[in-house]
């Protein structure tokens, strides 16, 4: 019997709703086909945006969306994507598949998509092949209300009112595809660029510096030391890649039990790297003025056989759902420092929440985890103690349970738990300290580790009401089947 003890009096940080954010890039079929089909498409759309995708994202309360990349951000020139569509510049997307990018989805379209979904825009500016002037003018174009060359241009292009823009990042992966820079050089560039990102009227920017990859603690240290006082946040990118190298990442759907545990062990490494980056940040910023945004995370497997290798299209199984459940619990527990996370990516790329093919759309197991966890958005993290067994074998042994708990604004407690074992069910006793347990209900997502939803069978994996919860003497008891994710609500 495992134990979860939640303490309603042990109120910790607010779980920023932006931890449930997403990422969209001009990569493969993420934007074109995935989000945007154009107004003349026979696929139901509003102003070119797929209605099915918009509705699915509204349902999980997507709070924030990052765009236009990724590596693409550092070759994106925003002026190519405004004005009449027929005269927009056509370019080659050299990073992703060498396909023609016709720029029919640009700033206006991105803002329209965010409006329809009801999420906040997060813009990633171009440092790698852009200029200070270009990034500065983009902010002016989007947010200036008065008379100015860029604000006038925006009006000419049909948008009278400025948009609200908070989140802007200066470059992407500047240590890699964004320019192969050293941290000292990037820190200086960051200080320079951010100087010219202006707050117009009551629009207040939240300035984000491009942070480290994985466990590159040197990058974090240098950036905090040299530029910490000029930023609201820095980013962290960490992908879960089960294979030993980038040529052999492993199949998304055909894998062994050992591959499953390797994947979860690697996903669990997120906890260690956040802890260590946060310790470095604590040294320079004990008051927690600078947040950590994990603005790229998720599984990265070999592309689906027969698809363009540059498009990064992969299927999504219960294994992905377990990675999502584990990672989101980690972010919740680190919400004193982690203020945003953006899974990569929204649609048809890497660990997508939705997949599309023509007019069909599938909700992935990962989507359902975001659905199960959405009650944590802006809730208060509660202290939780877990007594559990282990899953996996040898060096791939991991804790069997992953848990986080929060209290929402109505005083309702939500506990999300994943049984990471691929084979063993887990009986659980749940205690609530400092409050009444009340009515206990649950929702569950479960299936074999390689179960997935496809266009012909879209509901193989879906959320179900949880049966068999008993409450006695103020304790709830239930069993988590192998490879399952649950949300337990104590109302
Ligand atoms: O998400 C795919 C790519 O991964 C992004 O473009 C880049 O930032 C990262 O390396």
Tab-separated table of C-alpha atoms and ligand atoms in Angstrom:
chain	number	residue	atom	x	y	z
A	1	UNK	CA	0.000	0.000	0.000
A	2	UNK	CA	1.418	3.411	-0.968
A	3	UNK	CA	0.547	6.533	0.974
A	4	UNK	CA	-0.095	10.081	-0.151
A	5	UNK	CA	-0.479	12.634	2.647
A	6	UNK	CA	-1.582	16.104	1.545
A	7	UNK	CA	-1.411	18.981	4.019
A	8	UNK	CA	-4.014	21.671	3.395
A	9	UNK	CA	-2.282	23.973	5.889
A	10	UNK	CA	1.069	23.705	4.099
A	11	UNK	CA	0.360	26.276	1.397
A	12	UNK	CA	3.287	26.869	-0.902
A	13	UNK	CA	3.702	28.813	-4.156
A	14	UNK	CA	1.021	29.619	-6.717
A	15	UNK	CA	1.109	27.218	-9.657
A	16	UNK	CA	1.343	29.680	-12.520
A	17	UNK	CA	-1.215	28.668	-15.124
A	18	UNK	CA	1.454	29.239	-17.783
A	19	UNK	CA	3.101	25.959	-16.736
A	20	UNK	CA	0.358	24.491	-18.951
A	21	UNK	CA	1.602	26.470	-21.982
A	22	UNK	CA	2.475	25.249	-25.436
A	23	UNK	CA	4.832	25.990	-28.299
A	24	UNK	CA	4.161	26.462	-32.019
A	25	UNK	CA	6.840	26.691	-34.670
A	26	UNK	CA	6.993	26.976	-38.438
A	27	UNK	CA	8.108	23.367	-38.528
A	28	UNK	CA	6.540	20.527	-40.488
A	29	UNK	CA	2.739	20.611	-40.193
A	30	UNK	CA	2.499	22.527	-36.942
A	31	UNK	CA	1.320	25.870	-38.349
A	32	UNK	CA	0.164	24.977	-41.866
A	33	UNK	CA	-2.431	22.148	-41.723
A	34	UNK	CA	-2.207	22.022	-37.942
A	35	UNK	CA	-3.363	25.463	-36.863
A	36	UNK	CA	-3.933	27.315	-40.089
A	37	UNK	CA	-5.718	26.069	-43.198
A	38	UNK	CA	-6.660	29.400	-44.761
A	39	UNK	CA	-10.082	30.984	-45.126
A	40	UNK	CA	-10.899	29.162	-48.370
A	41	UNK	CA	-10.309	25.695	-46.928
A	42	UNK	CA	-13.143	23.161	-46.842
A	43	UNK	CA	-11.957	22.296	-43.307
A	44	UNK	CA	-14.164	24.247	-40.883
A	45	UNK	CA	-12.296	27.389	-39.847
A	46	UNK	CA	-12.719	30.920	-38.592
A	47	UNK	CA	-10.453	33.398	-40.372
A	48	UNK	CA	-8.333	30.448	-41.517
A	49	UNK	CA	-7.865	28.872	-38.035
A	50	UNK	CA	-9.047	25.274	-37.659
A	51	UNK	CA	-12.175	25.253	-35.507
A	52	UNK	CA	-11.569	21.722	-34.167
A	53	UNK	CA	-8.068	22.627	-32.942
A	54	UNK	CA	-9.215	25.947	-31.449
A	55	UNK	CA	-12.029	24.210	-29.548
A	56	UNK	CA	-9.731	21.457	-28.280
A	57	UNK	CA	-7.275	24.036	-26.936
A	58	UNK	CA	-10.025	26.102	-25.330
A	59	UNK	CA	-11.184	22.957	-23.531
A	60	UNK	CA	-7.814	22.440	-21.817
A	61	UNK	CA	-7.607	26.199	-21.094
A	62	UNK	CA	-4.346	26.691	-22.984
A	63	UNK	CA	-2.937	29.773	-21.218
A	64	UNK	CA	0.020	30.848	-23.374
A	65	UNK	CA	1.500	29.991	-26.778
A	66	UNK	CA	5.073	30.576	-27.910
A	67	UNK	CA	5.787	31.431	-31.582
A	68	UNK	CA	7.381	31.480	-34.248
A	69	UNK	CA	10.173	29.105	-33.050
A	70	UNK	CA	12.476	27.466	-31.958
A	71	UNK	CA	15.363	27.509	-34.350
A	72	UNK	CA	13.008	29.073	-36.898
A	73	UNK	CA	12.753	32.223	-34.744
A	74	UNK	CA	16.365	33.095	-35.489
A	75	UNK	CA	15.765	33.106	-39.222
A	76	UNK	CA	12.334	34.735	-39.098
A	77	UNK	CA	11.942	38.301	-40.297
A	78	UNK	CA	8.572	39.513	-39.128
A	79	UNK	CA	8.101	42.076	-41.896
A	80	UNK	CA	7.945	39.178	-44.393
A	81	UNK	CA	4.744	38.037	-42.692
A	82	UNK	CA	2.579	41.172	-42.784
A	83	UNK	CA	0.548	42.959	-45.483
A	84	UNK	CA	-1.401	41.475	-48.400
A	85	UNK	CA	-0.795	37.719	-48.517
A	86	UNK	CA	-0.162	37.646	-52.259
A	87	UNK	CA	2.803	39.977	-51.883
A	88	UNK	CA	4.356	38.337	-48.833
A	89	UNK	CA	7.870	37.084	-49.362
A	90	UNK	CA	8.336	33.389	-50.076
A	91	UNK	CA	11.399	31.920	-48.402
A	92	UNK	CA	13.014	28.566	-47.787
A	93	UNK	CA	12.672	27.124	-44.307
A	94	UNK	CA	16.296	26.024	-44.222
A	95	UNK	CA	16.130	24.618	-40.690
A	96	UNK	CA	13.078	22.448	-41.139
A	97	UNK	CA	12.838	20.364	-44.285
A	98	UNK	CA	13.890	22.998	-46.842
A	99	UNK	CA	10.255	23.651	-47.732
A	100	UNK	CA	8.825	26.912	-49.072
A	101	UNK	CA	7.498	29.197	-46.346
A	102	UNK	CA	4.991	31.558	-47.934
A	103	UNK	CA	4.560	33.663	-44.803
A	104	UNK	CA	0.776	33.465	-45.018
A	105	UNK	CA	0.746	32.932	-41.253
A	106	UNK	CA	2.400	35.976	-39.683
A	107	UNK	CA	1.948	38.324	-36.741
A	108	UNK	CA	-1.724	39.180	-37.445
A	109	UNK	CA	-2.626	35.521	-37.889
A	110	UNK	CA	-0.792	34.462	-34.721
A	111	UNK	CA	-2.561	37.136	-32.696
A	112	UNK	CA	-5.894	36.073	-34.213
A	113	UNK	CA	-5.227	32.438	-33.260
A	114	UNK	CA	-4.427	33.458	-29.675
A	115	UNK	CA	-7.609	35.558	-29.573
A	116	UNK	CA	-9.729	32.605	-30.676
A	117	UNK	CA	-8.081	30.198	-28.218
A	118	UNK	CA	-8.139	32.763	-25.406
A	119	UNK	CA	-4.429	32.401	-24.639
A	120	UNK	CA	-1.630	34.920	-24.261
A	121	UNK	CA	0.922	35.352	-27.045
A	122	UNK	CA	4.583	34.713	-26.350
A	123	UNK	CA	6.853	36.070	-29.094
A	124	UNK	CA	10.376	34.786	-29.657
A	125	UNK	CA	12.553	37.455	-31.309
A	126	UNK	CA	15.376	36.942	-33.784
A	127	UNK	CA	18.911	37.518	-32.526
A	128	UNK	CA	20.763	34.993	-34.720
A	129	UNK	CA	20.101	36.651	-38.081
A	130	UNK	CA	18.190	39.744	-36.998
A	131	UNK	CA	19.019	43.154	-35.638
A	132	UNK	CA	18.250	45.234	-32.582
A	133	UNK	CA	16.208	47.560	-34.802
A	134	UNK	CA	14.161	44.708	-36.256
A	135	UNK	CA	13.181	43.336	-32.844
A	136	UNK	CA	12.534	46.787	-31.434
A	137	UNK	CA	10.284	47.673	-34.380
A	138	UNK	CA	8.337	44.433	-33.987
A	139	UNK	CA	7.380	45.458	-30.449
A	140	UNK	CA	6.481	48.940	-31.713
A	141	UNK	CA	4.355	47.399	-34.475
A	142	UNK	CA	2.470	45.165	-32.071
A	143	UNK	CA	2.018	47.419	-29.051
A	144	UNK	CA	2.322	51.147	-29.857
A	145	UNK	CA	-0.926	53.075	-29.716
A	146	UNK	CA	0.226	56.483	-30.977
A	147	UNK	CA	1.526	57.913	-34.215
A	148	UNK	CA	4.692	56.131	-35.361
A	149	UNK	CA	5.972	54.451	-38.514
A	150	UNK	CA	5.357	50.930	-37.207
A	151	UNK	CA	2.004	51.677	-35.565
A	152	UNK	CA	0.852	53.325	-38.795
A	153	UNK	CA	1.990	50.301	-40.789
A	154	UNK	CA	-0.034	48.048	-38.497
A	155	UNK	CA	-3.100	50.224	-39.083
A	156	UNK	CA	-2.545	50.096	-42.855
A	157	UNK	CA	-2.572	46.311	-42.480
A	158	UNK	CA	-5.985	46.388	-40.862
A	159	UNK	CA	-5.237	46.344	-37.129
A	160	UNK	CA	-6.187	49.656	-35.547
A	161	UNK	CA	-5.783	48.779	-31.913
A	162	UNK	CA	-2.413	47.624	-30.649
A	163	UNK	CA	-2.306	44.115	-29.276
A	164	UNK	CA	-1.367	43.341	-25.695
A	165	UNK	CA	1.976	41.587	-25.575
A	166	UNK	CA	3.691	40.574	-22.380
A	167	UNK	CA	6.089	37.726	-23.096
A	168	UNK	CA	9.052	38.307	-25.393
A	169	UNK	CA	12.258	36.285	-25.578
A	170	UNK	CA	15.527	37.556	-27.018
A	171	UNK	CA	16.749	34.777	-29.331
A	172	UNK	CA	16.415	31.003	-29.121
A	173	UNK	CA	19.086	28.475	-28.193
A	174	UNK	CA	21.804	31.059	-28.789
A	175	UNK	CA	24.297	28.407	-27.623
A	176	UNK	CA	23.256	26.290	-30.670
A	177	UNK	CA	21.041	26.882	-33.712
A	178	UNK	CA	20.562	30.521	-32.651
A	179	UNK	CA	24.209	31.452	-33.253
A	180	UNK	CA	26.583	29.056	-31.456
A	181	UNK	CA	27.447	31.785	-28.982
A	182	UNK	CA	29.389	31.694	-25.743
A	183	UNK	CA	27.373	32.717	-22.668
A	184	UNK	CA	29.466	35.879	-22.156
A	185	UNK	CA	28.758	37.047	-25.702
A	186	UNK	CA	25.042	36.242	-25.480
A	187	UNK	CA	24.740	37.975	-22.100
A	188	UNK	CA	26.067	41.198	-23.648
A	189	UNK	CA	23.803	40.829	-26.673
A	190	UNK	CA	20.837	40.225	-24.379
A	191	UNK	CA	21.569	43.419	-22.426
A	192	UNK	CA	21.817	45.330	-25.682
A	193	UNK	CA	18.638	43.970	-27.345
A	194	UNK	CA	16.424	44.265	-24.280
A	195	UNK	CA	17.322	47.952	-23.916
A	196	UNK	CA	15.372	48.693	-27.083
A	197	UNK	CA	12.310	46.593	-26.228
A	198	UNK	CA	10.080	49.431	-25.065
A	199	UNK	CA	6.987	49.541	-22.921
A	200	UNK	CA	4.415	51.557	-24.874
A	201	UNK	CA	1.416	53.007	-23.043
A	202	UNK	CA	0.268	50.541	-20.433
A	203	UNK	CA	1.776	47.547	-22.242
A	204	UNK	CA	4.441	46.133	-19.948
A	205	UNK	CA	6.827	43.621	-21.448
A	206	UNK	CA	8.111	40.625	-19.522
A	207	UNK	CA	11.629	40.228	-20.875
A	208	UNK	CA	13.010	36.739	-21.264
A	209	UNK	CA	16.632	35.746	-21.845
A	210	UNK	CA	17.577	32.592	-23.727
A	211	UNK	CA	18.789	30.223	-21.047
A	212	UNK	CA	20.625	26.917	-20.939
A	213	UNK	CA	20.220	23.546	-22.510
A	214	UNK	CA	19.856	20.565	-20.177
A	215	UNK	CA	22.465	20.637	-17.413
A	216	UNK	CA	24.603	23.479	-18.786
A	217	UNK	CA	24.940	25.195	-15.412
A	218	UNK	CA	27.768	27.395	-16.672
A	219	UNK	CA	25.358	29.136	-19.054
A	220	UNK	CA	22.929	29.904	-16.229
A	221	UNK	CA	25.681	31.115	-13.936
A	222	UNK	CA	27.197	33.466	-16.517
A	223	UNK	CA	23.869	34.834	-17.662
A	224	UNK	CA	22.636	35.484	-14.122
A	225	UNK	CA	25.940	37.098	-13.183
A	226	UNK	CA	26.209	39.340	-16.246
A	227	UNK	CA	22.594	40.093	-17.133
A	228	UNK	CA	20.347	38.862	-14.307
A	229	UNK	CA	19.167	42.320	-13.349
A	230	UNK	CA	17.914	43.035	-16.888
A	231	UNK	CA	15.526	40.101	-17.172
A	232	UNK	CA	12.228	38.860	-15.817
A	233	UNK	CA	13.039	35.262	-16.678
A	234	UNK	CA	15.415	32.918	-18.404
A	235	UNK	CA	14.532	29.794	-20.308
A	236	UNK	CA	15.521	26.125	-20.014
A	237	UNK	CA	15.252	23.541	-22.799
A	238	UNK	CA	15.292	19.845	-21.997
A	239	UNK	CA	14.005	17.039	-24.214
A	240	UNK	CA	13.478	13.395	-23.231
A	241	UNK	CA	15.298	11.302	-25.838
A	242	UNK	CA	15.422	7.591	-24.963
A	243	UNK	CA	18.079	6.589	-27.531
A	244	UNK	CA	21.798	7.072	-27.009
A	245	UNK	CA	22.292	9.536	-29.844
A	246	UNK	CA	20.310	11.793	-32.158
A	247	UNK	CA	20.479	9.274	-35.023
A	248	UNK	CA	18.866	6.570	-32.878
A	249	UNK	CA	16.310	8.231	-30.691
A	250	UNK	CA	13.926	5.252	-30.746
A	251	UNK	CA	10.486	4.635	-32.157
A	252	UNK	CA	7.504	6.512	-30.734
A	253	UNK	CA	5.256	3.459	-30.829
A	254	UNK	CA	7.420	0.328	-30.935
A	255	UNK	CA	9.474	0.014	-27.801
A	256	UNK	CA	10.323	-2.445	-25.056
A	257	UNK	CA	9.596	-2.197	-21.360
A	258	UNK	CA	13.250	-1.295	-20.848
A	259	UNK	CA	12.854	1.605	-23.333
A	260	UNK	CA	9.785	2.702	-21.360
A	261	UNK	CA	11.733	2.933	-18.089
A	262	UNK	CA	14.738	4.559	-19.790
A	263	UNK	CA	12.348	7.210	-21.104
A	264	UNK	CA	10.800	7.845	-17.688
A	265	UNK	CA	14.176	7.915	-15.949
A	266	UNK	CA	15.349	10.529	-18.446
A	267	UNK	CA	12.135	12.527	-18.058
A	268	UNK	CA	12.616	12.453	-14.275
A	269	UNK	CA	16.048	14.097	-14.746
A	270	UNK	CA	14.075	17.322	-15.215
A	271	UNK	CA	13.675	17.466	-11.428
A	272	UNK	CA	17.437	17.445	-10.858
A	273	UNK	CA	18.271	20.023	-13.497
A	274	UNK	CA	15.568	22.446	-12.372
A	275	UNK	CA	16.794	22.068	-8.782
A	276	UNK	CA	20.393	22.817	-9.768
A	277	UNK	CA	19.618	25.729	-12.117
A	278	UNK	CA	17.357	27.150	-9.402
A	279	UNK	CA	20.175	26.864	-6.828
A	280	UNK	CA	22.418	28.947	-9.100
A	281	UNK	CA	19.624	31.471	-9.602
A	282	UNK	CA	19.133	31.630	-5.821
A	283	UNK	CA	22.724	32.788	-5.416
A	284	UNK	CA	22.200	35.814	-7.670
A	285	UNK	CA	18.499	36.337	-7.060
A	286	UNK	CA	17.477	35.217	-3.562
A	287	UNK	CA	14.266	37.218	-3.850
A	288	UNK	CA	13.082	35.166	-6.846
A	289	UNK	CA	12.592	38.170	-9.119
A	290	UNK	CA	13.809	36.131	-12.098
A	291	UNK	CA	11.744	33.111	-13.098
A	292	UNK	CA	12.745	29.957	-14.906
A	293	UNK	CA	10.636	29.142	-17.982
A	294	UNK	CA	10.956	25.619	-19.367
A	295	UNK	CA	9.848	26.818	-22.770
A	296	UNK	CA	10.767	23.624	-24.634
A	297	UNK	CA	10.266	20.159	-23.168
A	298	UNK	CA	8.831	16.798	-24.120
A	299	UNK	CA	9.697	13.534	-25.834
A	300	UNK	CA	11.720	13.426	-29.022
A	301	UNK	CA	11.635	10.142	-30.967
A	302	UNK	CA	12.511	9.068	-34.511
A	303	UNK	CA	10.023	10.497	-37.007
A	304	UNK	CA	7.160	8.260	-38.094
A	305	UNK	CA	8.384	5.982	-40.912
A	306	UNK	CA	7.598	7.446	-44.334
A	307	UNK	CA	7.336	11.056	-43.144
A	308	UNK	CA	9.696	13.945	-43.945
A	309	UNK	CA	12.648	13.698	-41.484
A	310	UNK	CA	12.699	17.496	-41.266
A	311	UNK	CA	9.081	17.615	-40.069
A	312	UNK	CA	9.565	15.822	-36.718
A	313	UNK	CA	6.177	14.106	-36.831
A	314	UNK	CA	5.770	11.410	-34.162
A	315	UNK	CA	2.904	9.421	-32.664
A	316	UNK	CA	2.062	9.745	-29.007
A	317	UNK	CA	1.371	6.832	-26.658
A	318	UNK	CA	0.583	6.268	-22.978
A	319	UNK	CA	4.364	6.466	-22.468
A	320	UNK	CA	4.137	10.115	-23.571
A	321	UNK	CA	1.223	10.617	-21.203
A	322	UNK	CA	3.382	9.341	-18.332
A	323	UNK	CA	6.201	11.713	-19.321
A	324	UNK	CA	3.709	14.592	-19.376
A	325	UNK	CA	2.203	13.613	-16.006
A	326	UNK	CA	5.633	13.259	-14.395
A	327	UNK	CA	6.951	16.534	-15.876
A	328	UNK	CA	3.895	18.609	-14.979
A	329	UNK	CA	4.041	17.333	-11.384
A	330	UNK	CA	7.720	18.362	-11.303
A	331	UNK	CA	6.894	21.861	-12.624
A	332	UNK	CA	4.070	22.247	-10.093
A	333	UNK	CA	6.403	21.295	-7.257
A	334	UNK	CA	8.987	23.834	-8.485
A	335	UNK	CA	6.457	26.596	-9.016
A	336	UNK	CA	8.335	28.882	-6.635
A	337	UNK	CA	10.810	29.351	-9.513
A	338	UNK	CA	9.188	27.819	-12.609
A	339	UNK	CA	6.619	30.282	-13.946
A	340	UNK	CA	5.997	28.852	-17.411
A	341	UNK	CA	6.540	25.680	-19.410
A	342	UNK	CA	5.806	25.107	-23.090
A	343	UNK	CA	5.594	21.540	-24.292
A	344	UNK	CA	7.018	20.998	-27.773
A	345	UNK	CA	4.919	21.211	-29.762
A	346	UNK	CA	1.225	22.031	-30.172
A	347	UNK	CA	0.345	20.094	-33.270
A	348	UNK	CA	1.890	17.410	-35.498
A	349	UNK	CA	5.440	17.939	-34.124
A	350	UNK	CA	7.230	16.030	-31.314
A	351	UNK	CA	5.064	15.510	-28.186
A	352	UNK	CA	1.986	17.104	-29.708
A	353	UNK	CA	-1.313	17.486	-27.915
A	354	UNK	CA	-3.230	17.242	-31.183
A	355	UNK	CA	-2.518	15.496	-34.481
A	356	UNK	CA	-4.256	16.374	-37.731
A	357	UNK	CA	-4.599	14.706	-41.108
A	358	UNK	CA	-6.749	16.506	-43.664
A	359	UNK	CA	-10.008	17.314	-41.923
A	360	UNK	CA	-9.421	14.779	-39.126
A	361	UNK	CA	-8.043	15.586	-35.696
A	362	UNK	CA	-6.925	13.286	-32.910
A	363	UNK	CA	-6.421	14.172	-29.249
A	364	UNK	CA	-3.295	12.448	-27.999
A	365	UNK	CA	-2.795	10.795	-24.570
A	366	UNK	CA	-0.660	13.852	-23.727
A	367	UNK	CA	-3.655	16.109	-24.442
A	368	UNK	CA	-5.692	14.155	-21.930
A	369	UNK	CA	-3.049	14.692	-19.231
A	370	UNK	CA	-3.293	18.459	-19.783
A	371	UNK	CA	-7.047	18.064	-19.466
A	372	UNK	CA	-6.720	16.098	-16.195
A	373	UNK	CA	-4.280	18.647	-14.744
A	374	UNK	CA	-6.005	21.884	-15.755
A	375	UNK	CA	-7.470	22.436	-12.262
A	376	UNK	CA	-3.934	23.153	-11.019
A	377	UNK	CA	-3.796	26.344	-13.112
A	378	UNK	CA	-3.315	29.318	-10.747
A	379	UNK	CA	-4.074	27.120	-7.711
A	380	UNK	CA	-1.915	27.019	-4.562
A	381	UNK	CA	0.598	24.189	-4.340
A	382	UNK	CA	0.105	22.116	-1.179
A	383	UNK	CA	2.748	20.154	0.657
A	384	UNK	CA	2.424	16.444	-0.126
A	385	UNK	CA	4.312	13.504	1.337
A	386	UNK	CA	4.478	10.278	-0.651
A	387	UNK	CA	5.457	6.839	0.637
A	388	UNK	CA	5.804	4.481	-2.282
A	389	UNK	CA	7.615	1.637	-3.955
A	390	UNK	CA	9.793	1.643	-7.022
A	391	UNK	CA	9.283	0.834	-10.667
A	392	UNK	CA	11.740	-0.241	-13.359
A	393	UNK	CA	14.986	-2.125	-13.016
A	394	UNK	CA	18.693	-1.527	-12.347
A	395	UNK	CA	19.829	1.941	-13.372
A	396	UNK	CA	16.352	2.584	-14.755
A	397	UNK	CA	14.680	2.320	-11.374
A	398	UNK	CA	12.346	5.223	-10.683
A	399	UNK	CA	9.883	6.102	-7.918
A	400	UNK	CA	6.619	4.334	-8.663
A	401	UNK	CA	4.394	7.338	-7.996
A	402	UNK	CA	4.579	10.917	-9.214
A	403	UNK	CA	2.319	13.306	-7.290
A	404	UNK	CA	1.421	16.960	-6.862
A	405	UNK	CA	-1.468	18.595	-5.026
A	406	UNK	CA	-3.058	22.026	-5.019
A	407	UNK	CA	-5.961	23.978	-3.573
A	408	UNK	CA	-8.046	26.064	-5.959
A	409	UNK	CA	-9.664	29.424	-5.192
A	410	UNK	CA	-12.821	27.678	-3.902
A	411	UNK	CA	-10.855	25.608	-1.389
A	412	UNK	CA	-11.177	22.412	-3.427
A	413	UNK	CA	-8.110	20.148	-3.330
A	414	UNK	CA	-6.862	18.474	-6.512
A	415	UNK	CA	-4.315	15.661	-6.394
A	416	UNK	CA	-2.718	14.422	-9.609
A	417	UNK	CA	-0.884	11.116	-9.438
A	418	UNK	CA	0.730	8.819	-11.962
A	419	UNK	CA	1.562	5.158	-11.428
A	420	UNK	CA	4.707	4.869	-13.529
A	421	UNK	CA	4.923	1.085	-13.364
A	422	UNK	CA	4.190	-0.557	-16.705
A	423	UNK	CA	2.980	-3.766	-15.068
A	424	UNK	CA	2.035	-3.329	-11.408
A	425	UNK	CA	-1.086	-1.739	-10.033
A	426	UNK	CA	-0.671	0.377	-6.927
A	427	UNK	CA	-3.126	0.476	-4.004
A	428	UNK	CA	-3.083	3.948	-2.448
A	429	UNK	CA	-4.224	5.424	0.856
A	430	UNK	CA	-4.777	9.184	0.647
A	431	UNK	CA	-4.858	11.339	3.786
A	432	UNK	CA	-5.718	15.023	4.012
A	433	UNK	CA	-4.226	16.889	6.947
A	434	UNK	CA	-5.636	20.222	8.073
A	435	UNK	CA	-8.997	19.921	6.346
A	436	UNK	CA	-12.065	17.807	5.701
A	437	UNK	CA	-11.791	15.230	2.954
A	438	UNK	CA	-15.398	15.877	1.825
A	439	UNK	CA	-16.623	14.231	-1.355
A	440	UNK	CA	-13.898	12.345	-3.200
A	441	UNK	CA	-14.146	11.851	-6.952
A	442	UNK	CA	-11.614	10.871	-9.576
A	443	UNK	CA	-10.870	10.774	-13.275
A	444	UNK	CA	-8.425	8.366	-14.847
A	445	UNK	CA	-6.389	7.882	-17.998
A	446	UNK	CA	-4.925	4.429	-18.449
A	447	UNK	CA	-3.872	1.904	-21.067
A	448	UNK	CA	-0.959	-0.273	-22.031
A	449	UNK	CA	2.298	1.640	-22.278
A	450	UNK	CA	2.199	1.686	-26.091
A	451	UNK	CA	-1.530	2.434	-26.546
A	452	UNK	CA	-2.296	5.433	-28.745
A	453	UNK	CA	-5.074	7.209	-30.588
A	454	UNK	CA	-5.080	7.207	-34.342
A	455	UNK	CA	-7.304	8.762	-36.993
A	456	UNK	CA	-9.266	5.508	-37.381
A	457	UNK	CA	-9.416	4.764	-33.647
A	458	UNK	CA	-9.372	8.197	-31.963
A	459	UNK	CA	-10.653	7.074	-28.549
A	460	UNK	CA	-8.440	4.117	-27.632
A	461	UNK	CA	-7.042	6.234	-24.799
A	462	UNK	CA	-9.436	8.647	-23.122
A	463	UNK	CA	-10.368	10.001	-19.710
A	464	UNK	CA	-12.840	7.902	-17.730
A	465	UNK	CA	-14.544	8.403	-14.367
A	466	UNK	CA	-12.604	6.575	-11.676
A	467	UNK	CA	-14.409	3.692	-10.012
A	468	UNK	CA	-13.746	2.056	-6.675
A	469	UNK	CA	-12.784	5.008	-4.466
A	470	UNK	CA	-13.769	4.355	-0.835
A	471	UNK	CA	-13.612	6.796	2.066
A	472	UNK	CA	-13.374	5.563	5.646
A	473	UNK	CA	-12.229	7.333	8.816
A	474	UNK	CA	-11.160	10.382	6.795
A	475	UNK	CA	-8.965	8.324	4.472
A	476	UNK	CA	-9.573	7.655	0.799
A	477	UNK	CA	-8.487	4.381	-0.736
A	478	UNK	CA	-8.212	3.499	-4.389
A	479	UNK	CA	-6.050	1.500	-6.768
A	480	UNK	CA	-4.019	3.029	-9.569
A	481	UNK	CA	-3.738	0.532	-12.428
A	482	UNK	CA	-0.333	0.082	-14.056
A	483	UNK	CA	0.533	2.953	-16.406
A	484	UNK	CA	-2.198	5.327	-15.270
A	485	UNK	CA	-2.683	9.023	-14.494
A	486	UNK	CA	-5.437	10.260	-12.208
A	487	UNK	CA	-6.903	13.453	-10.889
A	488	UNK	CA	-8.507	13.033	-7.449
A	489	UNK	CA	-10.739	15.876	-6.299
A	490	UNK	CA	-11.531	16.461	-2.616
A	491	UNK	CA	-14.445	18.880	-2.594
B	1	LIG	O1	11.357	21.824	-31.102
B	1	LIG	C1	12.268	21.566	-32.110
B	1	LIG	C2	13.560	22.350	-31.951
B	1	LIG	O2	14.219	21.933	-30.792
B	1	LIG	C3	13.425	23.836	-31.754
B	1	LIG	O3	13.281	24.519	-32.943
B	1	LIG	C4	14.725	24.183	-31.098
B	1	LIG	O4	14.639	25.334	-30.291
B	1	LIG	C5	15.087	22.932	-30.333
B	1	LIG	O5	16.390	22.552	-30.539
